[in-house]
């Protein structure tokens, strides 16, 4: 089938050649009744778009999802830290785009946000300060993004976690670049981080609430100093390119854990099914990075 071609497959020229090599190609087109917007839909184009999408989905017999092409790329990114299927980074990426930001063009802004976070160090911020930091007015979208990082539900977040999550969304396959940035954000004056710091870094980079980094930290900390540098981590990653599977997922991949990596087979052969089971899911509270 070379007609329903997607980004995950042969290139355009190969697809064109394979199509021309076939004796015939069948395509079925169904014309639905013209959809005329109501007065409410005329006033609210977003509502109109959602309703038209729903009609098309019902005709196709498929579910409706708010996740996008970019979300599939993020979920299937083959970095050294493959994202688990229940990562809240997909929700984060959606909120980033809702603010009018494009993850693929955010690298310059990422440097600016990182530099600002380094100056703030461990200082936490409230919603108003977060709004000033991003230079965006307080809105429902910004509040939802803030809630993802408000681990203690005390109205305060660590900006460093936002920067790490943004780095993953901007560069999903470049794990070591994100971890290097994270080390710069968390390291002490002598350039080292502790096991607790590494846990915060990896939980944020994977968008999960629970992860055990003890085995990984001990493997990197060969001299048992209780602290490691990025150079230590980089050397270890070079020798163990699949360190996530060997040290992070090894004891968490059981059926009860819920931490299944995105490399598992996808229902549609293209991308893991992130579709909500029903419309009520939109009203559920956002999954937080930490509980």
Short mmCIF file of C-alpha atoms in Angstrom, two decimals:
data_model
loop_
_atom_site.label_atom_id
_atom_site.label_comp_id
_atom_site.label_asym_id
_atom_site.label_seq_id
_atom_site.Cartn_x
_atom_site.Cartn_y
_atom_site.Cartn_z
CA UNK A 1 0.00 0.00 0.00
CA UNK A 2 1.83 3.07 -1.25
CA UNK A 3 -1.18 5.38 -1.15
CA UNK A 4 -1.63 5.76 2.62
CA UNK A 5 2.06 6.48 3.02
CA UNK A 6 3.24 8.21 6.21
CA UNK A 7 6.46 9.80 7.42
CA UNK A 8 7.58 6.49 8.97
CA UNK A 9 8.64 4.52 5.89
CA UNK A 10 10.45 4.80 2.53
CA UNK A 11 11.25 8.17 1.01
CA UNK A 12 8.94 10.00 -1.41
CA UNK A 13 10.89 9.02 -4.56
CA UNK A 14 10.88 5.32 -3.61
CA UNK A 15 7.14 5.49 -2.90
CA UNK A 16 6.55 7.15 -6.29
CA UNK A 17 8.57 4.44 -8.05
CA UNK A 18 6.76 1.62 -6.23
CA UNK A 19 3.40 3.20 -7.08
CA UNK A 20 4.28 3.41 -10.78
CA UNK A 21 5.37 -0.24 -10.73
CA UNK A 22 1.90 -1.44 -9.73
CA UNK A 23 -0.67 -2.42 -12.38
CA UNK A 24 -3.39 -0.40 -10.73
CA UNK A 25 -4.05 1.51 -7.50
CA UNK A 26 -7.48 1.62 -5.91
CA UNK A 27 -8.62 4.58 -3.84
CA UNK A 28 -12.04 4.92 -2.23
CA UNK A 29 -13.36 8.41 -1.60
CA UNK A 30 -16.46 9.04 0.49
CA UNK A 31 -18.18 12.40 0.23
CA UNK A 32 -19.91 13.34 3.48
CA UNK A 33 -22.83 15.79 3.60
CA UNK A 34 -21.80 19.43 3.62
CA UNK A 35 -21.30 20.56 7.20
CA UNK A 36 -22.88 23.97 7.77
CA UNK A 37 -21.67 25.69 10.96
CA UNK A 38 -24.18 26.80 13.54
CA UNK A 39 -24.24 30.36 14.90
CA UNK A 40 -22.19 29.24 17.90
CA UNK A 41 -19.64 27.58 15.61
CA UNK A 42 -19.42 30.71 13.45
CA UNK A 43 -18.42 32.64 16.55
CA UNK A 44 -16.01 29.93 17.73
CA UNK A 45 -13.85 28.49 14.89
CA UNK A 46 -12.16 26.06 17.31
CA UNK A 47 -15.53 24.54 18.23
CA UNK A 48 -16.37 24.30 14.50
CA UNK A 49 -13.07 22.50 13.78
CA UNK A 50 -13.60 20.07 16.67
CA UNK A 51 -17.12 19.20 15.53
CA UNK A 52 -16.09 18.68 11.89
CA UNK A 53 -13.24 16.46 13.08
CA UNK A 54 -15.68 14.41 15.15
CA UNK A 55 -17.96 13.85 12.14
CA UNK A 56 -15.00 12.71 10.02
CA UNK A 57 -13.74 10.39 12.76
CA UNK A 58 -17.18 8.77 13.12
CA UNK A 59 -17.36 8.18 9.37
CA UNK A 60 -13.90 6.59 9.41
CA UNK A 61 -14.65 4.56 12.51
CA UNK A 62 -11.62 5.88 14.38
CA UNK A 63 -11.19 7.63 17.71
CA UNK A 64 -10.44 11.32 18.11
CA UNK A 65 -7.16 12.38 19.66
CA UNK A 66 -5.65 15.75 20.52
CA UNK A 67 -2.14 14.44 19.96
CA UNK A 68 -0.33 15.48 16.82
CA UNK A 69 2.28 14.34 14.31
CA UNK A 70 4.96 15.90 16.52
CA UNK A 71 3.69 13.97 19.55
CA UNK A 72 4.15 10.71 17.64
CA UNK A 73 7.71 11.74 16.80
CA UNK A 74 8.34 12.52 20.44
CA UNK A 75 6.85 9.23 21.62
CA UNK A 76 8.84 7.16 19.13
CA UNK A 77 12.13 9.06 19.44
CA UNK A 78 15.01 6.61 19.63
CA UNK A 79 17.11 8.45 22.18
CA UNK A 80 18.99 6.64 24.94
CA UNK A 81 16.06 7.36 27.26
CA UNK A 82 13.04 6.01 25.43
CA UNK A 83 9.89 7.56 26.77
CA UNK A 84 7.42 5.29 28.59
CA UNK A 85 3.89 5.13 27.22
CA UNK A 86 2.43 7.00 30.20
CA UNK A 87 4.80 9.95 30.03
CA UNK A 88 3.26 13.34 30.83
CA UNK A 89 5.75 14.93 28.38
CA UNK A 90 3.16 14.46 25.63
CA UNK A 91 0.74 16.59 27.61
CA UNK A 92 3.54 19.08 28.22
CA UNK A 93 4.36 19.25 24.49
CA UNK A 94 0.70 19.92 23.71
CA UNK A 95 0.62 22.77 26.23
CA UNK A 96 3.83 24.23 24.80
CA UNK A 97 2.19 24.41 21.37
CA UNK A 98 -1.00 25.82 22.92
CA UNK A 99 1.08 28.78 24.07
CA UNK A 100 1.99 29.40 20.44
CA UNK A 101 5.49 27.96 20.76
CA UNK A 102 6.90 25.46 18.28
CA UNK A 103 9.21 22.90 19.93
CA UNK A 104 11.17 22.43 16.70
CA UNK A 105 12.17 26.12 16.64
CA UNK A 106 12.66 26.66 20.37
CA UNK A 107 16.38 25.91 20.73
CA UNK A 108 17.39 29.60 20.95
CA UNK A 109 14.69 30.23 23.54
CA UNK A 110 15.80 27.09 25.38
CA UNK A 111 19.27 28.60 25.83
CA UNK A 112 17.69 31.77 27.21
CA UNK A 113 15.46 29.85 29.62
CA UNK A 114 18.39 27.69 30.75
CA UNK A 115 20.64 30.70 31.41
CA UNK A 116 17.89 32.32 33.47
CA UNK A 117 17.28 29.09 35.42
CA UNK A 118 21.01 28.80 36.22
CA UNK A 119 20.94 32.24 37.80
CA UNK A 120 17.93 31.27 39.92
CA UNK A 121 19.63 28.00 41.00
CA UNK A 122 17.39 26.14 43.49
CA UNK A 123 14.97 29.01 43.98
CA UNK A 124 11.35 27.98 43.36
CA UNK A 125 8.74 30.23 41.75
CA UNK A 126 4.97 30.69 41.96
CA UNK A 127 2.56 31.00 39.03
CA UNK A 128 2.98 34.77 38.72
CA UNK A 129 6.78 34.47 38.66
CA UNK A 130 6.53 31.59 36.18
CA UNK A 131 4.41 33.82 33.95
CA UNK A 132 7.05 36.56 34.10
CA UNK A 133 9.82 34.03 33.46
CA UNK A 134 8.15 32.82 30.23
CA UNK A 135 6.90 36.32 29.37
CA UNK A 136 3.38 34.95 28.90
CA UNK A 137 0.25 36.21 30.66
CA UNK A 138 -1.44 33.91 33.17
CA UNK A 139 -3.99 31.74 31.35
CA UNK A 140 -5.67 28.35 31.71
CA UNK A 141 -2.92 26.83 29.51
CA UNK A 142 -0.16 28.33 31.63
CA UNK A 143 -1.88 27.16 34.81
CA UNK A 144 -2.12 23.62 33.38
CA UNK A 145 1.58 23.66 32.50
CA UNK A 146 2.45 24.96 35.96
CA UNK A 147 0.37 22.15 37.54
CA UNK A 148 2.48 19.51 35.78
CA UNK A 149 5.53 20.60 37.79
CA UNK A 150 3.78 21.51 41.05
CA UNK A 151 4.76 18.19 42.63
CA UNK A 152 3.82 19.11 46.21
CA UNK A 153 0.72 21.09 45.21
CA UNK A 154 2.00 24.03 47.23
CA UNK A 155 1.87 26.53 44.37
CA UNK A 156 5.65 26.46 43.80
CA UNK A 157 7.74 24.81 41.07
CA UNK A 158 11.42 24.30 40.26
CA UNK A 159 12.17 26.10 36.98
CA UNK A 160 14.98 23.64 36.26
CA UNK A 161 12.44 20.88 35.75
CA UNK A 162 10.59 22.98 33.17
CA UNK A 163 13.85 23.58 31.26
CA UNK A 164 14.71 19.86 31.21
CA UNK A 165 11.23 18.93 29.96
CA UNK A 166 11.44 21.63 27.28
CA UNK A 167 14.82 20.28 26.16
CA UNK A 168 13.37 16.77 25.77
CA UNK A 169 10.47 18.10 23.70
CA UNK A 170 12.80 20.19 21.52
CA UNK A 171 15.43 17.46 21.08
CA UNK A 172 13.75 14.11 21.86
CA UNK A 173 16.48 11.94 20.31
CA UNK A 174 19.43 13.83 21.82
CA UNK A 175 19.38 12.36 25.30
CA UNK A 176 22.93 13.24 26.27
CA UNK A 177 22.48 16.88 25.25
CA UNK A 178 19.50 17.15 27.59
CA UNK A 179 21.34 15.39 30.41
CA UNK A 180 24.37 17.66 29.94
CA UNK A 181 22.10 20.69 30.26
CA UNK A 182 20.47 19.13 33.33
CA UNK A 183 23.88 18.59 34.96
CA UNK A 184 24.67 22.28 34.41
CA UNK A 185 21.40 23.21 36.11
CA UNK A 186 21.82 20.90 39.12
CA UNK A 187 25.57 20.62 39.65
CA UNK A 188 27.35 22.01 42.70
CA UNK A 189 30.26 24.45 42.52
CA UNK A 190 32.68 21.57 41.91
CA UNK A 191 30.60 20.33 38.95
CA UNK A 192 29.02 17.27 40.57
CA UNK A 193 25.49 16.03 41.29
CA UNK A 194 24.16 13.56 43.85
CA UNK A 195 21.92 10.52 43.41
CA UNK A 196 18.92 12.61 44.47
CA UNK A 197 19.73 15.16 41.75
CA UNK A 198 20.03 12.41 39.14
CA UNK A 199 16.63 11.07 40.19
CA UNK A 200 15.02 14.49 39.65
CA UNK A 201 16.77 14.87 36.29
CA UNK A 202 15.73 11.48 34.90
CA UNK A 203 12.17 11.62 36.26
CA UNK A 204 11.70 14.94 34.51
CA UNK A 205 13.45 13.81 31.32
CA UNK A 206 11.15 10.79 31.13
CA UNK A 207 8.03 12.51 32.45
CA UNK A 208 7.23 9.84 35.04
CA UNK A 209 6.41 9.93 38.73
CA UNK A 210 8.56 7.06 40.01
CA UNK A 211 11.94 5.75 38.93
CA UNK A 212 14.78 4.04 40.79
CA UNK A 213 18.19 5.44 39.78
CA UNK A 214 20.23 3.77 42.54
CA UNK A 215 21.64 1.00 40.33
CA UNK A 216 22.53 3.45 37.58
CA UNK A 217 24.12 5.95 39.96
CA UNK A 218 26.26 3.29 41.63
CA UNK A 219 27.39 2.00 38.25
CA UNK A 220 28.48 5.49 37.18
CA UNK A 221 30.03 6.30 40.58
CA UNK A 222 32.76 3.66 40.33
CA UNK A 223 34.91 5.34 43.01
CA UNK A 224 31.94 5.52 45.40
CA UNK A 225 32.32 9.25 45.99
CA UNK A 226 28.59 9.78 46.37
CA UNK A 227 28.65 12.30 43.54
CA UNK A 228 29.29 12.22 39.79
CA UNK A 229 30.18 14.66 37.02
CA UNK A 230 28.74 14.82 33.53
CA UNK A 231 32.06 13.49 32.19
CA UNK A 232 31.59 10.43 34.44
CA UNK A 233 28.08 9.95 33.07
CA UNK A 234 29.16 10.51 29.47
CA UNK A 235 31.95 7.94 29.68
CA UNK A 236 29.53 5.45 31.20
CA UNK A 237 26.92 6.11 28.49
CA UNK A 238 29.53 5.58 25.79
CA UNK A 239 30.37 2.16 27.22
CA UNK A 240 26.72 1.29 27.92
CA UNK A 241 24.60 2.85 25.13
CA UNK A 242 21.51 0.97 26.39
CA UNK A 243 21.92 2.03 30.01
CA UNK A 244 18.23 2.90 30.38
CA UNK A 245 17.08 -0.64 29.60
CA UNK A 246 19.84 -2.18 31.72
CA UNK A 247 19.67 0.05 34.79
CA UNK A 248 16.36 1.97 34.81
CA UNK A 249 13.76 -0.26 33.17
CA UNK A 250 15.19 -3.62 34.25
CA UNK A 251 13.16 -3.93 37.47
CA UNK A 252 10.23 -1.76 36.37
CA UNK A 253 9.10 -3.36 33.14
CA UNK A 254 6.74 -5.91 34.67
CA UNK A 255 3.07 -5.96 33.83
CA UNK A 256 2.20 -4.21 37.08
CA UNK A 257 4.61 -1.32 36.65
CA UNK A 258 2.90 0.47 33.77
CA UNK A 259 6.31 1.61 32.52
CA UNK A 260 6.24 0.25 28.98
CA UNK A 261 8.58 1.90 26.51
CA UNK A 262 7.40 3.45 23.30
CA UNK A 263 9.26 0.80 21.30
CA UNK A 264 6.36 -1.59 21.84
CA UNK A 265 4.23 -2.31 18.79
CA UNK A 266 1.76 0.41 17.95
CA UNK A 267 -1.95 -0.36 17.41
CA UNK A 268 -1.95 1.37 14.01
CA UNK A 269 1.60 0.40 13.01
CA UNK A 270 2.67 4.04 13.14
CA UNK A 271 2.31 5.53 16.57
CA UNK A 272 1.26 4.33 20.00
CA UNK A 273 -2.45 4.91 20.60
CA UNK A 274 -2.69 7.99 22.81
CA UNK A 275 -6.35 8.56 21.99
CA UNK A 276 -8.63 9.24 24.96
CA UNK A 277 -11.02 6.35 25.61
CA UNK A 278 -13.89 8.79 25.79
CA UNK A 279 -14.61 12.49 25.81
CA UNK A 280 -14.68 12.59 29.60
CA UNK A 281 -10.88 12.15 29.72
CA UNK A 282 -10.49 15.81 28.88
CA UNK A 283 -11.90 16.71 32.25
CA UNK A 284 -9.49 14.54 34.22
CA UNK A 285 -6.69 16.30 36.11
CA UNK A 286 -3.34 16.36 34.36
CA UNK A 287 -0.83 13.69 35.26
CA UNK A 288 2.00 15.28 37.19
CA UNK A 289 5.66 14.52 36.87
CA UNK A 290 5.73 13.61 40.53
CA UNK A 291 2.99 12.55 42.90
#
